């Protein structure tokens, strides 16, 4: 995350930092799959229902997201307190480049002002930041739970 934030100040388009950020999230959320599989195979007799897998994966995703939010809080408050100003300028500039009308740009400015106001309190920063990793974590959890659910132990695990 620190690398992607640093890149956003060198690349005003935010593209490289966004790619690195989401790639890092996917890498971190790969532990959801590993965690569900490990729980199923080592602690649950080789079986796990979809709901159990959802609970295990959801907790792992929540912990990962909380770590992400904690790191961002440190990063934001100590290293890039003007991040939101840079981001707002980027969004407005992108709207102009895409040929948005002045009314659309004004609407975008009002929306970004709402986000900027939310970023004025730590709770707002926390809530807004959870919106980045948590949807990815939920998606990875759903897919992992579907892939790893097993209601009966494998034949090799059955003792005669």
PDB file of C-alpha atoms in Angstrom:
ATOM      1  CA  UNK A   1       0.000   0.000   0.000  1.00  0.00           C
ATOM      2  CA  UNK A   2       2.851   2.366   0.799  1.00  0.00           C
ATOM      3  CA  UNK A   3       4.326   1.729  -2.651  1.00  0.00           C
ATOM      4  CA  UNK A   4       1.024   2.344  -4.418  1.00  0.00           C
ATOM      5  CA  UNK A   5       0.450   5.564  -2.480  1.00  0.00           C
ATOM      6  CA  UNK A   6       3.931   6.785  -3.337  1.00  0.00           C
ATOM      7  CA  UNK A   7       3.277   6.010  -6.998  1.00  0.00           C
ATOM      8  CA  UNK A   8       0.126   8.119  -7.007  1.00  0.00           C
ATOM      9  CA  UNK A   9       2.244  11.184  -6.324  1.00  0.00           C
ATOM     10  CA  UNK A  10       4.559  10.345  -9.212  1.00  0.00           C
ATOM     11  CA  UNK A  11       1.789   9.247 -11.600  1.00  0.00           C
ATOM     12  CA  UNK A  12      -1.091  11.708 -11.329  1.00  0.00           C
ATOM     13  CA  UNK A  13      -3.359   9.338 -13.276  1.00  0.00           C
ATOM     14  CA  UNK A  14      -3.482   6.996 -10.235  1.00  0.00           C
ATOM     15  CA  UNK A  15      -3.539   4.025 -12.644  1.00  0.00           C
ATOM     16  CA  UNK A  16      -0.329   2.335 -11.516  1.00  0.00           C
ATOM     17  CA  UNK A  17      -1.163   2.754  -7.842  1.00  0.00           C
ATOM     18  CA  UNK A  18      -4.647   1.347  -8.398  1.00  0.00           C
ATOM     19  CA  UNK A  19      -3.314  -1.726 -10.214  1.00  0.00           C
ATOM     20  CA  UNK A  20      -0.703  -2.353  -7.518  1.00  0.00           C
ATOM     21  CA  UNK A  21      -3.273  -1.781  -4.775  1.00  0.00           C
ATOM     22  CA  UNK A  22      -5.810  -4.267  -6.118  1.00  0.00           C
ATOM     23  CA  UNK A  23      -3.092  -6.799  -6.989  1.00  0.00           C
ATOM     24  CA  UNK A  24      -1.907  -6.566  -3.391  1.00  0.00           C
ATOM     25  CA  UNK A  25      -5.457  -7.083  -2.148  1.00  0.00           C
ATOM     26  CA  UNK A  26      -5.897 -10.184  -4.304  1.00  0.00           C
ATOM     27  CA  UNK A  27      -2.582 -11.532  -3.031  1.00  0.00           C
ATOM     28  CA  UNK A  28      -3.618 -10.893   0.571  1.00  0.00           C
ATOM     29  CA  UNK A  29      -7.051 -12.409   0.013  1.00  0.00           C
ATOM     30  CA  UNK A  30      -5.499 -15.580  -1.409  1.00  0.00           C
ATOM     31  CA  UNK A  31      -5.099 -16.456   2.268  1.00  0.00           C
ATOM     32  CA  UNK A  32      -8.899 -16.718   2.446  1.00  0.00           C
ATOM     33  CA  UNK A  33      -8.745 -19.737   0.135  1.00  0.00           C
ATOM     34  CA  UNK A  34      -5.765 -21.202   2.008  1.00  0.00           C
ATOM     35  CA  UNK A  35      -7.422 -20.591   5.376  1.00  0.00           C
ATOM     36  CA  UNK A  36     -10.711 -22.244   4.410  1.00  0.00           C
ATOM     37  CA  UNK A  37      -8.902 -25.234   2.914  1.00  0.00           C
ATOM     38  CA  UNK A  38      -6.656 -25.575   5.958  1.00  0.00           C
ATOM     39  CA  UNK A  39      -9.638 -25.399   8.327  1.00  0.00           C
ATOM     40  CA  UNK A  40     -11.544 -27.976   6.282  1.00  0.00           C
ATOM     41  CA  UNK A  41      -8.675 -30.439   5.938  1.00  0.00           C
ATOM     42  CA  UNK A  42      -6.931 -30.140   9.312  1.00  0.00           C
ATOM     43  CA  UNK A  43      -9.578 -29.116  11.821  1.00  0.00           C
ATOM     44  CA  UNK A  44     -12.930 -30.193  10.413  1.00  0.00           C
ATOM     45  CA  UNK A  45     -12.365 -33.779   9.302  1.00  0.00           C
ATOM     46  CA  UNK A  46     -12.097 -32.981   5.596  1.00  0.00           C
ATOM     47  CA  UNK A  47     -15.591 -31.515   5.332  1.00  0.00           C
ATOM     48  CA  UNK A  48     -16.987 -28.017   5.351  1.00  0.00           C
ATOM     49  CA  UNK A  49     -20.390 -26.644   4.431  1.00  0.00           C
ATOM     50  CA  UNK A  50     -20.788 -23.548   2.315  1.00  0.00           C
ATOM     51  CA  UNK A  51     -21.953 -21.591   5.374  1.00  0.00           C
ATOM     52  CA  UNK A  52     -18.988 -22.739   7.497  1.00  0.00           C
ATOM     53  CA  UNK A  53     -16.590 -21.823   4.687  1.00  0.00           C
ATOM     54  CA  UNK A  54     -18.312 -18.451   4.377  1.00  0.00           C
ATOM     55  CA  UNK A  55     -17.824 -17.799   8.106  1.00  0.00           C
ATOM     56  CA  UNK A  56     -14.145 -18.810   8.100  1.00  0.00           C
ATOM     57  CA  UNK A  57     -13.396 -16.871   4.917  1.00  0.00           C
ATOM     58  CA  UNK A  58     -15.406 -13.881   6.075  1.00  0.00           C
ATOM     59  CA  UNK A  59     -13.436 -13.633   9.297  1.00  0.00           C
ATOM     60  CA  UNK A  60     -10.143 -13.894   7.420  1.00  0.00           C
ATOM     61  CA  UNK A  61     -11.319 -11.206   4.970  1.00  0.00           C
ATOM     62  CA  UNK A  62     -12.421  -8.981   7.855  1.00  0.00           C
ATOM     63  CA  UNK A  63      -9.052  -9.327   9.606  1.00  0.00           C
ATOM     64  CA  UNK A  64      -7.200  -8.644   6.330  1.00  0.00           C
ATOM     65  CA  UNK A  65      -9.390  -5.622   5.621  1.00  0.00           C
ATOM     66  CA  UNK A  66      -8.844  -4.300   9.139  1.00  0.00           C
ATOM     67  CA  UNK A  67      -5.078  -4.559   8.691  1.00  0.00           C
ATOM     68  CA  UNK A  68      -5.436  -2.738   5.355  1.00  0.00           C
ATOM     69  CA  UNK A  69      -7.444   0.026   7.039  1.00  0.00           C
ATOM     70  CA  UNK A  70      -4.909   0.308   9.873  1.00  0.00           C
ATOM     71  CA  UNK A  71      -2.003   0.631   7.458  1.00  0.00           C
ATOM     72  CA  UNK A  72      -3.912   3.204   5.421  1.00  0.00           C
ATOM     73  CA  UNK A  73      -4.643   5.273   8.546  1.00  0.00           C
ATOM     74  CA  UNK A  74      -0.929   5.403   9.346  1.00  0.00           C
ATOM     75  CA  UNK A  75      -0.065   6.108   5.725  1.00  0.00           C
ATOM     76  CA  UNK A  76      -2.727   8.803   5.350  1.00  0.00           C
ATOM     77  CA  UNK A  77      -2.242  10.686   8.605  1.00  0.00           C
ATOM     78  CA  UNK A  78       1.565  10.543   8.702  1.00  0.00           C
ATOM     79  CA  UNK A  79       2.703  10.502   5.081  1.00  0.00           C
ATOM     80  CA  UNK A  80      -0.016  11.708   2.691  1.00  0.00           C
ATOM     81  CA  UNK A  81      -2.493  13.916   4.563  1.00  0.00           C
ATOM     82  CA  UNK A  82      -3.233  15.736   1.296  1.00  0.00           C
ATOM     83  CA  UNK A  83      -4.196  12.538  -0.544  1.00  0.00           C
ATOM     84  CA  UNK A  84      -7.851  13.479  -0.863  1.00  0.00           C
ATOM     85  CA  UNK A  85      -6.973  16.833  -2.430  1.00  0.00           C
ATOM     86  CA  UNK A  86      -4.845  15.057  -5.050  1.00  0.00           C
ATOM     87  CA  UNK A  87      -7.562  12.476  -5.668  1.00  0.00           C
ATOM     88  CA  UNK A  88     -10.319  15.086  -6.066  1.00  0.00           C
ATOM     89  CA  UNK A  89      -8.223  16.998  -8.609  1.00  0.00           C
ATOM     90  CA  UNK A  90      -7.570  13.739 -10.471  1.00  0.00           C
ATOM     91  CA  UNK A  91     -11.268  12.816 -10.659  1.00  0.00           C
ATOM     92  CA  UNK A  92     -12.273  16.269 -11.893  1.00  0.00           C
ATOM     93  CA  UNK A  93      -9.461  16.328 -14.459  1.00  0.00           C
ATOM     94  CA  UNK A  94     -10.505  12.873 -15.733  1.00  0.00           C
ATOM     95  CA  UNK A  95     -14.095  14.092 -16.121  1.00  0.00           C
ATOM     96  CA  UNK A  96     -12.852  17.032 -18.188  1.00  0.00           C
ATOM     97  CA  UNK A  97     -10.669  14.783 -20.353  1.00  0.00           C
ATOM     98  CA  UNK A  98     -13.651  12.523 -21.033  1.00  0.00           C
ATOM     99  CA  UNK A  99     -15.627  15.520 -22.284  1.00  0.00           C
ATOM    100  CA  UNK A 100     -18.106  15.817 -19.434  1.00  0.00           C
ATOM    101  CA  UNK A 101     -20.446  18.793 -19.526  1.00  0.00           C
ATOM    102  CA  UNK A 102     -20.088  21.550 -16.942  1.00  0.00           C
ATOM    103  CA  UNK A 103     -23.235  20.271 -15.188  1.00  0.00           C
ATOM    104  CA  UNK A 104     -21.713  16.781 -14.931  1.00  0.00           C
ATOM    105  CA  UNK A 105     -18.452  18.233 -13.658  1.00  0.00           C
ATOM    106  CA  UNK A 106     -20.341  20.300 -11.066  1.00  0.00           C
ATOM    107  CA  UNK A 107     -22.156  17.161  -9.936  1.00  0.00           C
ATOM    108  CA  UNK A 108     -18.812  15.332  -9.696  1.00  0.00           C
ATOM    109  CA  UNK A 109     -17.325  18.219  -7.682  1.00  0.00           C
ATOM    110  CA  UNK A 110     -20.268  18.103  -5.237  1.00  0.00           C
ATOM    111  CA  UNK A 111     -19.878  14.336  -4.854  1.00  0.00           C
ATOM    112  CA  UNK A 112     -16.136  14.650  -4.278  1.00  0.00           C
ATOM    113  CA  UNK A 113     -16.758  17.395  -1.702  1.00  0.00           C
ATOM    114  CA  UNK A 114     -18.957  14.911   0.182  1.00  0.00           C
ATOM    115  CA  UNK A 115     -16.108  12.391   0.138  1.00  0.00           C
ATOM    116  CA  UNK A 116     -13.638  15.057   1.228  1.00  0.00           C
ATOM    117  CA  UNK A 117     -15.932  15.960   4.154  1.00  0.00           C
ATOM    118  CA  UNK A 118     -16.129  12.308   5.181  1.00  0.00           C
ATOM    119  CA  UNK A 119     -12.332  12.186   5.155  1.00  0.00           C
ATOM    120  CA  UNK A 120     -12.190  14.974   7.762  1.00  0.00           C
ATOM    121  CA  UNK A 121     -12.878  12.533  10.614  1.00  0.00           C
ATOM    122  CA  UNK A 122     -11.042   9.309  11.469  1.00  0.00           C
ATOM    123  CA  UNK A 123     -14.345   7.399  11.442  1.00  0.00           C
ATOM    124  CA  UNK A 124     -15.056   8.672   7.937  1.00  0.00           C
ATOM    125  CA  UNK A 125     -11.597   7.625   6.763  1.00  0.00           C
ATOM    126  CA  UNK A 126     -12.068   4.184   8.321  1.00  0.00           C
ATOM    127  CA  UNK A 127     -15.496   3.622   6.762  1.00  0.00           C
ATOM    128  CA  UNK A 128     -14.433   4.866   3.332  1.00  0.00           C
ATOM    129  CA  UNK A 129     -11.286   2.754   3.440  1.00  0.00           C
ATOM    130  CA  UNK A 130     -13.191  -0.435   4.317  1.00  0.00           C
ATOM    131  CA  UNK A 131     -15.096   0.067   1.053  1.00  0.00           C
ATOM    132  CA  UNK A 132     -11.919  -0.698  -0.913  1.00  0.00           C
ATOM    133  CA  UNK A 133     -10.802  -4.144   0.301  1.00  0.00           C
ATOM    134  CA  UNK A 134     -13.985  -5.561   1.823  1.00  0.00           C
ATOM    135  CA  UNK A 135     -15.940  -6.079  -1.439  1.00  0.00           C
ATOM    136  CA  UNK A 136     -12.920  -7.860  -2.928  1.00  0.00           C
ATOM    137  CA  UNK A 137     -12.636  -9.984   0.222  1.00  0.00           C
ATOM    138  CA  UNK A 138     -16.331 -10.871   0.118  1.00  0.00           C
ATOM    139  CA  UNK A 139     -16.068 -11.900  -3.537  1.00  0.00           C
ATOM    140  CA  UNK A 140     -12.980 -14.047  -2.879  1.00  0.00           C
ATOM    141  CA  UNK A 141     -14.739 -15.582   0.143  1.00  0.00           C
ATOM    142  CA  UNK A 142     -17.841 -16.484  -1.897  1.00  0.00           C
ATOM    143  CA  UNK A 143     -15.801 -18.061  -4.693  1.00  0.00           C
ATOM    144  CA  UNK A 144     -13.551 -19.920  -2.232  1.00  0.00           C
ATOM    145  CA  UNK A 145     -16.532 -21.217  -0.247  1.00  0.00           C
ATOM    146  CA  UNK A 146     -18.154 -22.506  -3.437  1.00  0.00           C
ATOM    147  CA  UNK A 147     -14.958 -24.223  -4.582  1.00  0.00           C
ATOM    148  CA  UNK A 148     -13.970 -25.709  -1.222  1.00  0.00           C
ATOM    149  CA  UNK A 149     -17.311 -26.827   0.236  1.00  0.00           C
ATOM    150  CA  UNK A 150     -17.361 -30.545   0.850  1.00  0.00           C
ATOM    151  CA  UNK A 151     -20.214 -32.157   2.753  1.00  0.00           C
ATOM    152  CA  UNK A 152     -18.710 -35.653   2.834  1.00  0.00           C
ATOM    153  CA  UNK A 153     -15.111 -36.635   3.503  1.00  0.00           C
ATOM    154  CA  UNK A 154     -13.080 -37.873   0.552  1.00  0.00           C
ATOM    155  CA  UNK A 155     -12.977 -41.646   0.102  1.00  0.00           C
ATOM    156  CA  UNK A 156      -9.287 -41.749   1.057  1.00  0.00           C
ATOM    157  CA  UNK A 157     -10.111 -40.063   4.362  1.00  0.00           C
ATOM    158  CA  UNK A 158     -12.666 -42.711   5.346  1.00  0.00           C
ATOM    159  CA  UNK A 159     -11.260 -45.310   7.726  1.00  0.00           C
ATOM    160  CA  UNK A 160     -12.648 -48.815   7.242  1.00  0.00           C
TER     161      UNK A 160
END
